mmCIF file of C-alpha atoms in Angstrom:
data_model
loop_
_atom_site.group_PDB
_atom_site.id
_atom_site.type_symbol
_atom_site.label_atom_id
_atom_site.label_comp_id
_atom_site.label_asym_id
_atom_site.label_seq_id
_atom_site.Cartn_x
_atom_site.Cartn_y
_atom_site.Cartn_z
ATOM 1 C CA MET A 24 75.552 -50.184 78.785
ATOM 2 C CA VAL A 25 71.935 -50.930 78.168
ATOM 3 C CA LYS A 26 70.950 -47.228 79.160
ATOM 4 C CA LYS A 27 73.869 -45.894 76.778
ATOM 5 C CA SER A 28 72.437 -48.287 73.900
ATOM 6 C CA SER A 29 68.972 -47.119 74.425
ATOM 7 C CA LYS A 30 70.027 -43.488 74.417
ATOM 8 C CA LEU A 31 71.882 -44.026 71.057
ATOM 9 C CA ASN A 32 68.902 -45.603 69.557
ATOM 10 C CA LEU A 33 66.589 -42.761 70.577
ATOM 11 C CA ASN A 34 69.119 -40.325 69.154
ATOM 12 C CA ASN A 35 69.060 -42.234 65.932
ATOM 13 C CA ILE A 36 65.486 -42.069 65.828
ATOM 14 C CA LEU A 37 65.388 -38.459 66.562
ATOM 15 C CA ASN A 38 68.059 -37.783 64.017
ATOM 16 C CA PHE A 39 66.079 -39.453 61.203
ATOM 17 C CA LYS A 40 63.075 -37.708 62.055
ATOM 18 C CA ASN A 41 64.893 -34.279 62.046
ATOM 19 C CA ASN A 42 66.508 -35.220 58.607
ATOM 20 C CA ILE A 43 63.352 -37.200 57.071
ATOM 21 C CA ILE A 44 63.069 -34.659 54.347
ATOM 22 C CA TYR A 45 66.772 -34.899 53.251
ATOM 23 C CA ASN A 46 66.410 -38.879 53.329
ATOM 24 C CA ILE A 47 63.304 -38.668 51.245
ATOM 25 C CA THR A 48 64.885 -36.406 48.828
ATOM 26 C CA LEU A 49 67.939 -38.652 48.666
ATOM 27 C CA ILE A 50 65.701 -41.632 48.109
ATOM 28 C CA ILE A 51 63.747 -40.111 45.322
ATOM 29 C CA ALA A 52 67.017 -38.857 43.526
ATOM 30 C CA ILE A 53 68.390 -42.237 43.440
ATOM 31 C CA LEU A 54 65.077 -43.624 42.231
ATOM 32 C CA TRP A 55 64.869 -41.086 39.340
ATOM 33 C CA ILE A 56 68.567 -41.835 38.438
ATOM 34 C CA LEU A 57 67.810 -45.660 38.368
ATOM 35 C CA LEU A 58 64.561 -45.105 36.482
ATOM 36 C CA THR A 59 66.542 -42.961 33.787
ATOM 37 C CA ILE A 60 69.131 -45.679 33.335
ATOM 38 C CA ILE A 61 66.608 -48.575 33.038
ATOM 39 C CA LYS A 62 64.240 -46.531 30.673
ATOM 40 C CA LYS A 63 67.309 -45.861 28.370
ATOM 41 C CA TYR A 64 67.178 -49.647 27.370
ATOM 42 C CA PHE A 65 63.666 -50.978 28.266
ATOM 43 C CA PRO A 66 60.330 -49.328 27.653
ATOM 44 C CA ILE A 67 58.542 -48.723 31.107
ATOM 45 C CA TYR A 68 55.017 -47.442 31.145
ATOM 46 C CA PHE A 69 53.625 -48.253 34.463
ATOM 47 C CA ILE A 70 55.826 -45.420 36.203
ATOM 48 C CA GLN A 71 57.249 -42.283 34.704
ATOM 49 C CA ARG A 72 60.425 -40.185 35.138
ATOM 50 C CA ASN A 73 58.499 -36.971 35.018
ATOM 51 C CA THR A 74 56.329 -38.136 37.892
ATOM 52 C CA ILE A 75 59.596 -38.868 39.972
ATOM 53 C CA ALA A 76 61.117 -35.496 38.968
ATOM 54 C CA MET A 77 57.988 -33.607 40.049
ATOM 55 C CA TYR A 78 58.229 -34.874 43.528
ATOM 56 C CA LEU A 79 62.142 -34.621 43.528
ATOM 57 C CA LEU A 80 61.527 -31.049 42.688
ATOM 58 C CA ILE A 81 59.147 -30.505 45.550
ATOM 59 C CA PHE A 82 61.475 -32.345 48.126
ATOM 60 C CA ILE A 83 64.503 -30.292 46.827
ATOM 61 C CA GLY A 84 62.633 -27.196 47.755
ATOM 62 C CA LEU A 85 61.637 -28.457 51.090
ATOM 63 C CA SER A 86 65.172 -29.570 51.855
ATOM 64 C CA LEU A 87 66.566 -26.250 50.734
ATOM 65 C CA SER A 88 63.919 -24.332 52.881
ATOM 66 C CA LYS A 89 64.698 -26.206 55.896
ATOM 67 C CA TYR A 90 68.319 -26.162 55.588
ATOM 68 C CA PHE A 91 68.787 -22.409 54.857
ATOM 69 C CA PHE A 92 65.548 -21.012 56.737
ATOM 70 C CA ASN A 93 64.306 -23.941 58.917
ATOM 71 C CA ASN A 94 60.903 -22.740 57.621
ATOM 72 C CA LEU A 95 59.168 -25.010 55.032
ATOM 73 C CA TRP A 96 57.079 -22.208 53.916
ATOM 74 C CA PHE A 97 60.128 -20.821 51.943
ATOM 75 C CA SER A 98 59.970 -23.913 49.883
ATOM 76 C CA ILE A 99 57.164 -22.597 47.826
ATOM 77 C CA PRO A 100 59.059 -19.539 46.140
ATOM 78 C CA LEU A 101 62.010 -21.839 46.140
ATOM 79 C CA ILE A 102 60.258 -24.604 44.138
ATOM 80 C CA ILE A 103 58.703 -21.866 41.696
ATOM 81 C CA LEU A 104 62.368 -20.209 41.261
ATOM 82 C CA ILE A 105 64.023 -23.845 40.608
ATOM 83 C CA PHE A 106 61.076 -24.387 38.047
ATOM 84 C CA ILE A 107 61.562 -21.242 36.053
ATOM 85 C CA LEU A 108 65.521 -21.687 36.021
ATOM 86 C CA HIS A 109 64.908 -25.122 34.740
ATOM 87 C CA GLU A 110 62.460 -23.898 31.929
ATOM 88 C CA ILE A 111 64.929 -21.300 31.012
ATOM 89 C CA ALA A 112 67.749 -23.647 30.901
ATOM 90 C CA TRP A 113 65.778 -26.257 29.078
ATOM 91 C CA TYR A 114 63.964 -24.111 26.275
ATOM 92 C CA GLY A 115 66.446 -21.064 26.253
ATOM 93 C CA LEU A 116 69.879 -22.513 26.776
ATOM 94 C CA TYR A 117 69.072 -25.934 25.418
ATOM 95 C CA ILE A 118 70.567 -27.725 28.457
ATOM 96 C CA GLY A 119 68.391 -30.191 29.788
ATOM 97 C CA PHE A 120 68.238 -33.816 30.748
ATOM 98 C CA THR A 121 65.426 -33.907 33.503
ATOM 99 C CA LYS A 122 62.500 -33.993 31.475
ATOM 100 C CA ASP A 123 61.245 -37.219 29.208
ATOM 101 C CA GLU A 124 59.270 -35.402 26.519
ATOM 102 C CA GLY A 125 58.063 -38.699 25.057
ATOM 103 C CA GLU A 126 56.120 -39.168 28.412
ATOM 104 C CA VAL A 127 54.680 -35.745 27.836
ATOM 105 C CA THR A 128 53.527 -36.664 24.361
ATOM 106 C CA ASN A 129 52.100 -39.891 25.503
ATOM 107 C CA ASN A 130 50.144 -38.168 28.453
ATOM 108 C CA PHE A 131 48.938 -35.503 26.011
ATOM 109 C CA TYR A 132 47.260 -38.052 23.756
ATOM 110 C CA SER A 133 45.970 -39.953 26.726
ATOM 111 C CA TRP A 134 44.313 -36.868 28.126
ATOM 112 C CA ALA A 135 42.914 -35.793 24.793
ATOM 113 C CA ASN A 136 41.211 -39.287 24.273
ATOM 114 C CA ILE A 137 39.610 -38.605 27.681
ATOM 115 C CA TYR A 138 38.478 -35.077 27.468
ATOM 116 C CA CYS A 139 38.030 -34.391 23.846
ATOM 117 C CA ASN A 140 34.825 -35.102 22.003
ATOM 118 C CA ASN A 141 34.490 -36.947 18.665
ATOM 119 C CA THR A 142 34.947 -35.346 15.428
ATOM 120 C CA LEU A 143 34.267 -38.503 13.381
ATOM 121 C CA LYS A 144 31.470 -41.036 13.400
ATOM 122 C CA LYS A 145 31.865 -44.731 13.306
ATOM 123 C CA ASP A 146 30.460 -45.049 9.715
ATOM 124 C CA ILE A 147 33.380 -43.224 8.190
ATOM 125 C CA THR A 148 36.341 -45.679 9.414
ATOM 126 C CA ASN A 149 34.437 -48.447 11.367
ATOM 127 C CA ASN A 150 36.516 -47.290 14.371
ATOM 128 C CA ASN A 151 35.278 -47.406 17.972
ATOM 129 C CA ASN A 152 33.142 -44.283 18.887
ATOM 130 C CA ASN A 153 35.303 -43.343 21.762
ATOM 131 C CA ASP A 154 38.088 -41.646 19.845
ATOM 132 C CA THR A 155 38.679 -38.762 17.733
ATOM 133 C CA ASP A 156 40.898 -37.765 14.800
ATOM 134 C CA TYR A 157 43.689 -35.341 15.766
ATOM 135 C CA SER A 158 44.425 -34.213 12.251
ATOM 136 C CA GLU A 159 43.096 -31.912 9.505
ATOM 137 C CA GLY A 160 40.018 -31.993 7.630
ATOM 138 C CA LEU A 161 39.809 -30.923 3.887
ATOM 139 C CA PHE A 162 36.962 -28.779 2.477
ATOM 140 C CA ASP A 163 38.103 -27.687 -1.084
ATOM 141 C CA ASN A 164 36.827 -24.187 -0.231
ATOM 142 C CA ASN A 165 33.421 -25.906 0.341
ATOM 143 C CA TRP A 166 33.128 -24.621 3.898
ATOM 144 C CA ASN A 167 29.744 -26.019 4.260
ATOM 145 C CA LEU A 168 30.848 -29.634 4.485
ATOM 146 C CA ASN A 169 30.262 -31.375 7.962
ATOM 147 C CA ASN A 170 32.853 -33.010 9.936
ATOM 148 C CA GLU A 171 32.362 -36.471 8.239
ATOM 149 C CA GLU A 172 32.377 -35.209 4.759
ATOM 150 C CA SER A 173 35.506 -33.235 5.441
ATOM 151 C CA PHE A 174 37.447 -36.200 6.793
ATOM 152 C CA LYS A 175 36.020 -38.477 3.982
ATOM 153 C CA LEU A 176 37.161 -35.916 1.420
ATOM 154 C CA LYS A 177 40.657 -35.814 3.142
ATOM 155 C CA PHE A 178 41.032 -39.702 3.055
ATOM 156 C CA ASP A 179 39.665 -39.949 -0.601
ATOM 157 C CA THR A 180 42.222 -37.237 -1.654
ATOM 158 C CA TYR A 181 45.127 -38.780 0.180
ATOM 159 C CA PHE A 182 44.317 -42.364 -1.283
ATOM 160 C CA GLU A 183 44.329 -40.663 -4.581
ATOM 161 C CA TYR A 184 47.526 -38.754 -4.189
ATOM 162 C CA LEU A 185 49.379 -41.836 -3.130
ATOM 163 C CA LYS A 186 48.024 -43.766 -5.999
ATOM 164 C CA LEU A 187 47.254 -46.779 -3.697
ATOM 165 C CA LYS A 188 45.458 -49.690 -4.996
ATOM 166 C CA PRO A 189 44.080 -52.912 -3.135
ATOM 167 C CA GLY A 190 46.994 -55.189 -2.256
ATOM 168 C CA MET A 191 49.449 -52.459 -1.568
ATOM 169 C CA LYS A 192 51.232 -51.934 1.847
ATOM 170 C CA ILE A 193 51.124 -48.546 3.678
ATOM 171 C CA LEU A 194 53.038 -47.318 6.747
ATOM 172 C CA ASP A 195 51.425 -44.757 8.875
ATOM 173 C CA ILE A 196 53.772 -42.917 11.199
ATOM 174 C CA GLY A 197 52.139 -41.374 14.144
ATOM 175 C CA CYS A 198 49.056 -43.190 13.246
ATOM 176 C CA GLY A 199 46.745 -41.797 16.306
ATOM 177 C CA ASN A 200 43.511 -43.628 16.761
ATOM 178 C CA GLY A 201 43.795 -45.456 13.177
ATOM 179 C CA HIS A 202 41.189 -43.690 11.086
ATOM 180 C CA TRP A 203 43.447 -43.451 8.060
ATOM 181 C CA LEU A 204 44.614 -47.031 8.652
ATOM 182 C CA GLN A 205 41.041 -48.215 8.993
ATOM 183 C CA TYR A 206 40.059 -46.395 5.828
ATOM 184 C CA CYS A 207 42.876 -47.977 3.930
ATOM 185 C CA LYS A 208 41.943 -51.412 5.228
ATOM 186 C CA ASN A 209 38.319 -50.925 3.903
ATOM 187 C CA LYS A 210 39.859 -50.287 0.532
ATOM 188 C CA GLY A 211 41.959 -53.483 0.500
ATOM 189 C CA VAL A 212 45.207 -51.762 1.558
ATOM 190 C CA GLU A 213 47.333 -53.528 4.042
ATOM 191 C CA GLY A 214 48.619 -51.078 6.923
ATOM 192 C CA LEU A 215 50.894 -50.858 9.785
ATOM 193 C CA GLY A 216 50.769 -48.078 12.131
ATOM 194 C CA VAL A 217 53.374 -46.558 14.549
ATOM 195 C CA THR A 218 52.407 -44.572 17.642
ATOM 196 C CA ILE A 219 54.112 -43.315 20.681
ATOM 197 C CA SER A 220 50.931 -43.273 22.629
ATOM 198 C CA GLU A 221 50.075 -46.279 25.105
ATOM 199 C CA SER A 222 46.272 -45.535 24.981
ATOM 200 C CA GLN A 223 46.095 -45.167 21.284
ATOM 201 C CA TYR A 224 48.028 -48.386 20.566
ATOM 202 C CA LYS A 225 45.510 -50.304 23.001
ATOM 203 C CA HIS A 226 42.722 -48.585 21.184
ATOM 204 C CA ASN A 227 44.015 -49.645 17.598
ATOM 205 C CA MET A 228 44.434 -53.201 18.838
ATOM 206 C CA ILE A 229 40.912 -53.429 20.221
ATOM 207 C CA ASN A 230 39.832 -52.251 16.619
ATOM 208 C CA GLY A 231 41.865 -54.857 14.865
ATOM 209 C CA LEU A 232 44.433 -52.713 13.499
ATOM 210 C CA ASN A 233 48.130 -53.615 13.005
ATOM 211 C CA VAL A 234 50.085 -51.117 15.140
ATOM 212 C CA ILE A 235 53.243 -51.060 16.926
ATOM 213 C CA LEU A 236 54.159 -48.932 20.099
ATOM 214 C CA GLY A 237 57.486 -47.057 19.850
ATOM 215 C CA ASP A 238 59.199 -43.493 19.751
ATOM 216 C CA VAL A 239 60.658 -42.559 16.505
ATOM 217 C CA HIS A 240 63.487 -40.887 18.538
ATOM 218 C CA LYS A 241 64.515 -44.115 20.099
ATOM 219 C CA GLY A 242 64.881 -45.960 16.679
ATOM 220 C CA ILE A 243 61.423 -47.743 16.368
ATOM 221 C CA LEU A 244 61.401 -47.369 12.446
ATOM 222 C CA LYS A 245 64.832 -49.013 12.349
ATOM 223 C CA THR A 246 63.106 -52.192 14.031
ATOM 224 C CA ILE A 247 60.779 -52.378 10.841
ATOM 225 C CA ASN A 248 61.720 -55.076 8.475
ATOM 226 C CA GLN A 249 59.287 -54.525 5.812
ATOM 227 C CA LYS A 250 59.043 -52.370 2.711
ATOM 228 C CA PHE A 251 56.076 -50.415 1.872
ATOM 229 C CA ASP A 252 54.273 -49.015 -1.322
ATOM 230 C CA ALA A 253 53.565 -45.572 0.410
ATOM 231 C CA ILE A 254 54.473 -44.056 3.750
ATOM 232 C CA THR A 255 52.290 -41.389 5.403
ATOM 233 C CA CYS A 256 52.837 -39.137 8.412
ATOM 234 C CA ILE A 257 49.754 -37.025 9.129
ATOM 235 C CA GLY A 258 50.217 -34.291 11.363
ATOM 236 C CA ALA A 259 53.025 -35.948 13.447
ATOM 237 C CA LEU A 260 56.054 -34.604 12.020
ATOM 238 C CA GLU A 261 56.346 -31.839 14.386
ATOM 239 C CA HIS A 262 56.560 -34.397 17.217
ATOM 240 C CA MET A 263 59.899 -35.497 15.933
ATOM 241 C CA CYS A 264 61.571 -32.236 17.058
ATOM 242 C CA SER A 265 61.427 -30.289 20.084
ATOM 243 C CA LEU A 266 61.887 -26.665 21.129
ATOM 244 C CA SER A 267 64.506 -27.881 23.727
ATOM 245 C CA ASN A 268 66.799 -28.602 20.712
ATOM 246 C CA LYS A 269 68.874 -26.087 18.824
ATOM 247 C CA PRO A 270 67.340 -25.475 15.430
ATOM 248 C CA LYS A 271 70.131 -27.075 13.710
ATOM 249 C CA LYS A 272 69.642 -30.254 15.876
ATOM 250 C CA ASN A 273 65.893 -30.422 14.664
ATOM 251 C CA ILE A 274 66.918 -30.292 10.984
ATOM 252 C CA GLU A 275 69.443 -32.999 11.753
ATOM 253 C CA ILE A 276 66.734 -35.060 13.322
ATOM 254 C CA LEU A 277 64.270 -34.531 10.306
ATOM 255 C CA ASN A 278 67.070 -35.545 7.883
ATOM 256 C CA ASN A 279 67.759 -38.633 9.754
ATOM 257 C CA TYR A 280 64.001 -39.356 9.959
ATOM 258 C CA TYR A 281 63.403 -38.929 6.400
ATOM 259 C CA ASN A 282 66.443 -41.118 5.464
ATOM 260 C CA GLN A 283 64.705 -43.950 7.412
ATOM 261 C CA VAL A 284 61.654 -43.247 5.491
ATOM 262 C CA LYS A 285 63.363 -43.765 2.236
ATOM 263 C CA ASN A 286 64.882 -46.915 3.333
ATOM 264 C CA LEU A 287 61.394 -48.286 4.161
ATOM 265 C CA ILE A 288 59.814 -47.658 0.679
ATOM 266 C CA ASN A 289 59.692 -50.528 -1.691
ATOM 267 C CA PRO A 290 61.701 -49.374 -4.747
ATOM 268 C CA ASN A 291 59.813 -51.581 -7.155
ATOM 269 C CA SER A 292 56.466 -50.229 -6.357
ATOM 270 C CA GLU A 293 54.234 -48.200 -8.616
ATOM 271 C CA SER A 294 53.620 -45.507 -5.801
ATOM 272 C CA ARG A 295 56.851 -45.068 -4.121
ATOM 273 C CA LEU A 296 55.246 -41.847 -2.408
ATOM 274 C CA TYR A 297 55.396 -40.278 0.967
ATOM 275 C CA LEU A 298 52.687 -37.897 2.158
ATOM 276 C CA ASN A 299 53.133 -35.514 4.964
ATOM 277 C CA SER A 300 50.807 -32.783 6.590
ATOM 278 C CA TYR A 301 53.162 -30.408 8.404
ATOM 279 C CA MET A 302 52.986 -27.205 10.238
ATOM 280 C CA THR A 303 55.813 -24.632 9.360
ATOM 281 C CA THR A 304 56.790 -21.814 11.505
ATOM 282 C CA ASN A 305 55.654 -18.472 9.679
ATOM 283 C CA LYS A 306 58.512 -15.747 9.861
ATOM 284 C CA LYS A 307 56.344 -13.413 8.002
ATOM 285 C CA TYR A 308 53.626 -13.363 10.749
ATOM 286 C CA SER A 309 53.271 -9.799 12.039
ATOM 287 C CA LYS A 310 53.787 -10.765 15.504
ATOM 288 C CA TYR A 311 56.408 -13.177 15.151
ATOM 289 C CA LEU A 312 58.427 -13.400 18.357
ATOM 290 C CA ASP A 313 56.446 -11.076 20.408
ATOM 291 C CA VAL A 314 55.476 -11.766 24.056
ATOM 292 C CA TYR A 315 52.062 -13.551 23.012
ATOM 293 C CA TRP A 316 53.748 -15.495 20.544
ATOM 294 C CA PHE A 317 56.330 -17.020 23.083
ATOM 295 C CA ILE A 318 53.549 -17.540 25.816
ATOM 296 C CA ASN A 319 51.483 -19.666 23.350
ATOM 297 C CA ALA A 320 54.469 -21.489 22.029
ATOM 298 C CA TYR A 321 55.431 -22.422 25.583
ATOM 299 C CA PHE A 322 51.892 -23.678 26.430
ATOM 300 C CA ILE A 323 51.901 -25.749 23.282
ATOM 301 C CA THR A 324 55.514 -27.303 23.310
ATOM 302 C CA THR A 325 54.952 -27.890 27.289
ATOM 303 C CA ALA A 326 51.548 -29.661 26.671
ATOM 304 C CA TYR A 327 52.647 -31.851 23.879
ATOM 305 C CA GLY A 328 56.167 -32.560 24.989
ATOM 306 C CA TYR A 329 57.903 -33.412 21.566
ATOM 307 C CA GLY A 330 57.091 -30.592 19.091
ATOM 308 C CA ALA A 331 58.701 -27.997 16.923
ATOM 309 C CA TYR A 332 57.971 -26.510 13.517
ATOM 310 C CA VAL A 333 60.872 -25.614 11.302
ATOM 311 C CA PHE A 334 60.683 -22.997 8.412
ATOM 312 C CA GLU A 335 58.986 -24.042 5.164
ATOM 313 C CA GLU A 336 62.420 -23.767 3.113
ATOM 314 C CA ASP A 337 64.055 -26.147 5.611
ATOM 315 C CA ILE A 338 61.559 -28.854 5.256
ATOM 316 C CA GLU A 339 61.390 -28.572 1.468
ATOM 317 C CA LYS A 340 64.979 -28.758 1.249
ATOM 318 C CA ILE A 341 64.936 -32.027 3.122
ATOM 319 C CA TYR A 342 62.187 -33.345 0.682
ATOM 320 C CA ASN A 343 63.979 -32.166 -2.512
ATOM 321 C CA SER A 344 67.059 -34.101 -1.546
ATOM 322 C CA GLU A 345 68.899 -37.187 -2.956
ATOM 323 C CA ASN A 346 66.416 -39.659 -4.426
ATOM 324 C CA SER A 347 63.470 -37.471 -3.439
ATOM 325 C CA LYS A 348 61.358 -34.605 -4.951
ATOM 326 C CA ILE A 349 58.165 -32.659 -4.104
ATOM 327 C CA LEU A 350 55.333 -33.565 -6.364
ATOM 328 C CA ILE A 351 52.422 -31.731 -4.775
ATOM 329 C CA LYS A 352 52.475 -29.010 -1.996
ATOM 330 C CA ARG A 353 48.964 -27.665 -0.672
ATOM 331 C CA ASP A 354 48.264 -25.179 1.816
ATOM 332 C CA TYR A 355 45.714 -26.652 4.184
ATOM 333 C CA THR A 356 45.833 -23.991 7.135
ATOM 334 C CA GLU A 357 42.382 -22.882 6.959
ATOM 335 C CA ASP A 358 41.211 -26.362 6.573
ATOM 336 C CA TYR A 359 42.510 -27.452 9.631
ATOM 337 C CA ARG A 360 41.460 -24.270 11.732
ATOM 338 C CA TRP A 361 37.773 -24.690 10.123
ATOM 339 C CA ILE A 362 37.367 -28.274 11.294
ATOM 340 C CA LEU A 363 37.717 -27.437 14.929
ATOM 341 C CA VAL A 364 37.102 -23.578 15.599
ATOM 342 C CA ARG A 365 33.216 -24.135 14.339
ATOM 343 C CA ASP A 366 32.590 -26.724 17.079
ATOM 344 C CA ASN A 367 33.077 -25.762 20.724
ATOM 345 C CA ASP A 368 33.260 -29.525 21.647
ATOM 346 C CA SER A 369 35.998 -30.176 19.229
ATOM 347 C CA TRP A 370 39.613 -30.829 20.222
ATOM 348 C CA GLY A 371 40.661 -27.412 19.355
ATOM 349 C CA TYR A 372 39.027 -26.308 22.406
ATOM 350 C CA CYS A 373 40.006 -29.335 24.528
ATOM 351 C CA ASN A 374 40.385 -28.988 28.199
ATOM 352 C CA TYR A 375 39.750 -30.530 31.475
ATOM 353 C CA LYS A 376 36.143 -31.325 31.910
ATOM 354 C CA PHE A 377 34.255 -32.209 35.172
ATOM 355 C CA ASP A 378 31.174 -33.691 33.985
ATOM 356 C CA THR A 379 31.562 -37.243 34.757
ATOM 357 C CA PRO A 380 33.132 -38.994 37.952
ATOM 358 C CA TYR A 381 35.733 -40.590 35.388
ATOM 359 C CA ARG A 382 36.998 -37.295 34.228
ATOM 360 C CA ILE A 383 36.805 -35.698 37.832
ATOM 361 C CA ALA A 384 39.149 -38.782 38.914
ATOM 362 C CA ASN A 385 41.368 -38.419 36.094
ATOM 363 C CA PHE A 386 41.842 -34.652 36.778
ATOM 364 C CA VAL A 387 42.904 -35.861 40.436
ATOM 365 C CA LYS A 388 45.265 -38.386 39.161
ATOM 366 C CA ASP A 389 46.884 -36.010 36.797
ATOM 367 C CA VAL A 390 47.462 -33.374 39.590
ATOM 368 C CA PHE A 391 49.377 -35.950 41.610
ATOM 369 C CA THR A 392 51.293 -37.842 38.801
ATOM 370 C CA ASP A 393 51.720 -35.686 35.919
ATOM 371 C CA PRO A 394 53.725 -32.384 36.246
ATOM 372 C CA SER A 395 52.414 -31.081 32.620
ATOM 373 C CA TRP A 396 48.715 -31.191 33.891
ATOM 374 C CA TRP A 397 48.725 -27.385 34.397
ATOM 375 C CA GLN A 398 50.428 -26.605 31.239
ATOM 376 C CA ARG A 399 47.792 -28.535 29.281
ATOM 377 C CA PHE A 400 45.111 -26.700 31.238
ATOM 378 C CA LEU A 401 46.470 -23.257 30.223
ATOM 379 C CA TYR A 402 47.128 -24.479 26.735
ATOM 380 C CA GLY A 403 43.314 -25.058 26.539
ATOM 381 C CA TYR A 404 42.291 -21.943 28.413
ATOM 382 C CA PHE A 405 44.100 -19.652 26.022
ATOM 383 C CA ASP A 406 43.109 -21.606 22.953
ATOM 384 C CA SER A 407 46.748 -22.112 22.013
ATOM 385 C CA TRP A 408 46.243 -24.566 19.356
ATOM 386 C CA LEU A 409 43.673 -22.446 17.396
ATOM 387 C CA TRP A 410 45.941 -19.380 17.888
ATOM 388 C CA GLN A 411 48.488 -21.014 15.604
ATOM 389 C CA PHE A 412 46.129 -21.030 12.618
ATOM 390 C CA GLY A 413 44.606 -17.705 13.149
ATOM 391 C CA GLY A 414 42.368 -17.588 16.161
ATOM 392 C CA THR A 415 38.801 -18.487 16.916
ATOM 393 C CA ASN A 416 36.999 -16.460 14.291
ATOM 394 C CA PRO A 417 33.682 -18.150 13.801
ATOM 395 C CA GLU A 418 33.680 -17.602 9.786
ATOM 396 C CA PRO A 419 36.038 -19.131 7.365
ATOM 397 C CA MET A 420 38.965 -16.879 6.531
ATOM 398 C CA PRO A 421 40.912 -18.788 3.615
ATOM 399 C CA GLU A 422 42.426 -15.425 2.556
ATOM 400 C CA ASN A 423 44.189 -14.765 6.040
ATOM 401 C CA LYS A 424 47.961 -15.432 5.493
ATOM 402 C CA ASP A 425 48.992 -13.553 8.646
ATOM 403 C CA THR A 426 48.921 -16.582 11.113
ATOM 404 C CA PRO A 427 51.871 -17.982 13.339
ATOM 405 C CA ILE A 428 52.225 -21.105 11.379
ATOM 406 C CA ARG A 429 51.412 -22.205 7.769
ATOM 407 C CA SER A 430 50.135 -25.875 7.291
ATOM 408 C CA TYR A 431 51.154 -27.841 4.108
ATOM 409 C CA ILE A 432 50.330 -31.102 2.607
ATOM 410 C CA TYR A 433 53.510 -32.367 0.875
ATOM 411 C CA VAL A 434 53.610 -35.513 -1.352
ATOM 412 C CA THR A 435 57.150 -36.626 -2.322
ATOM 413 C CA GLU A 436 58.370 -39.289 -4.793
ATOM 414 C CA ILE A 437 61.190 -41.522 -3.458
ATOM 415 C CA THR A 438 63.236 -42.906 -6.295
ATOM 416 C CA PRO A 439 65.641 -46.033 -6.174
#
């Protein structure tokens, strides 16, 4: 009996070793399912679904390779094939549940805060120097303005557009590193910001700004029990949508979002204005939907996570809806390009850098924990962000309208 028991234990051990790849795959799959369920109801930031999914993909490839070929080297083409099929299903057929695009967006801005150099100095907004502004500058056709002058002109212009006064309250959706909030605070306007990025949230709290951490897709705006004189969404609205959605779904998302904005406006305010800087897909672009268009669109959306641009007429139909009308529409496409293209250290050229131990260590961490790291690398390598605005021409070209996107500043009036 003792010998038989020992033999059984040895066989169990050998079977476990032989099946260890299958067992690990099963454990990772269970962990991913549990995390998916938990994150649906509770925000968790210390572990990410996408990290678990990355290792699940690897071990599915290893398991299939072992089962069908008894050779783990076949896992490499199998992993690549599964990944390609996943991307086709996700972006081409709008079938997907495996990826958390909110995590991708959060990771992008954490990455940007590490690898992008500043475009603003502290004396403009009193913010900590270890940050940057991820939105447009304004030049008013004076292309010789430096970055600080351009951003100050932007803030001054937006403050004027919104008819803000000391004592008013403003909500900034997608507040980034808080430059606009800090500017308003300096002018006596009380601000509340919303960000999906944990690193930006911590940064804003250090700077003494009032910011909440949350995802608009998951109803964060519905938790705000205040009314505001004005609401802004500067360069963040595209993150409300996704290329993984059908176009009609994105329109529905934007409609629902704007209805929530309307509900947060103080109907008795002298302002009652909403300002949004937004990029629209340009159907008139001469290379619209060519191969290079799709390649750059893929790198942009996979780098950012949430992100898609609707057509100009679609966003304007939403803004010219019930209790709302467009008061100002301003093309700022070249302003946005010019603030970035003239400086090789700007975030328009942002990519991994290996000039400090911290940046090297973060790159290593990303390789092992973030499946989107290589897509961000290619996004930077191909200058995909600047491609949208017309490319990397080192001279101002405000006359160029043949660009993949057109960017507009919209100011709408919301009436009771």
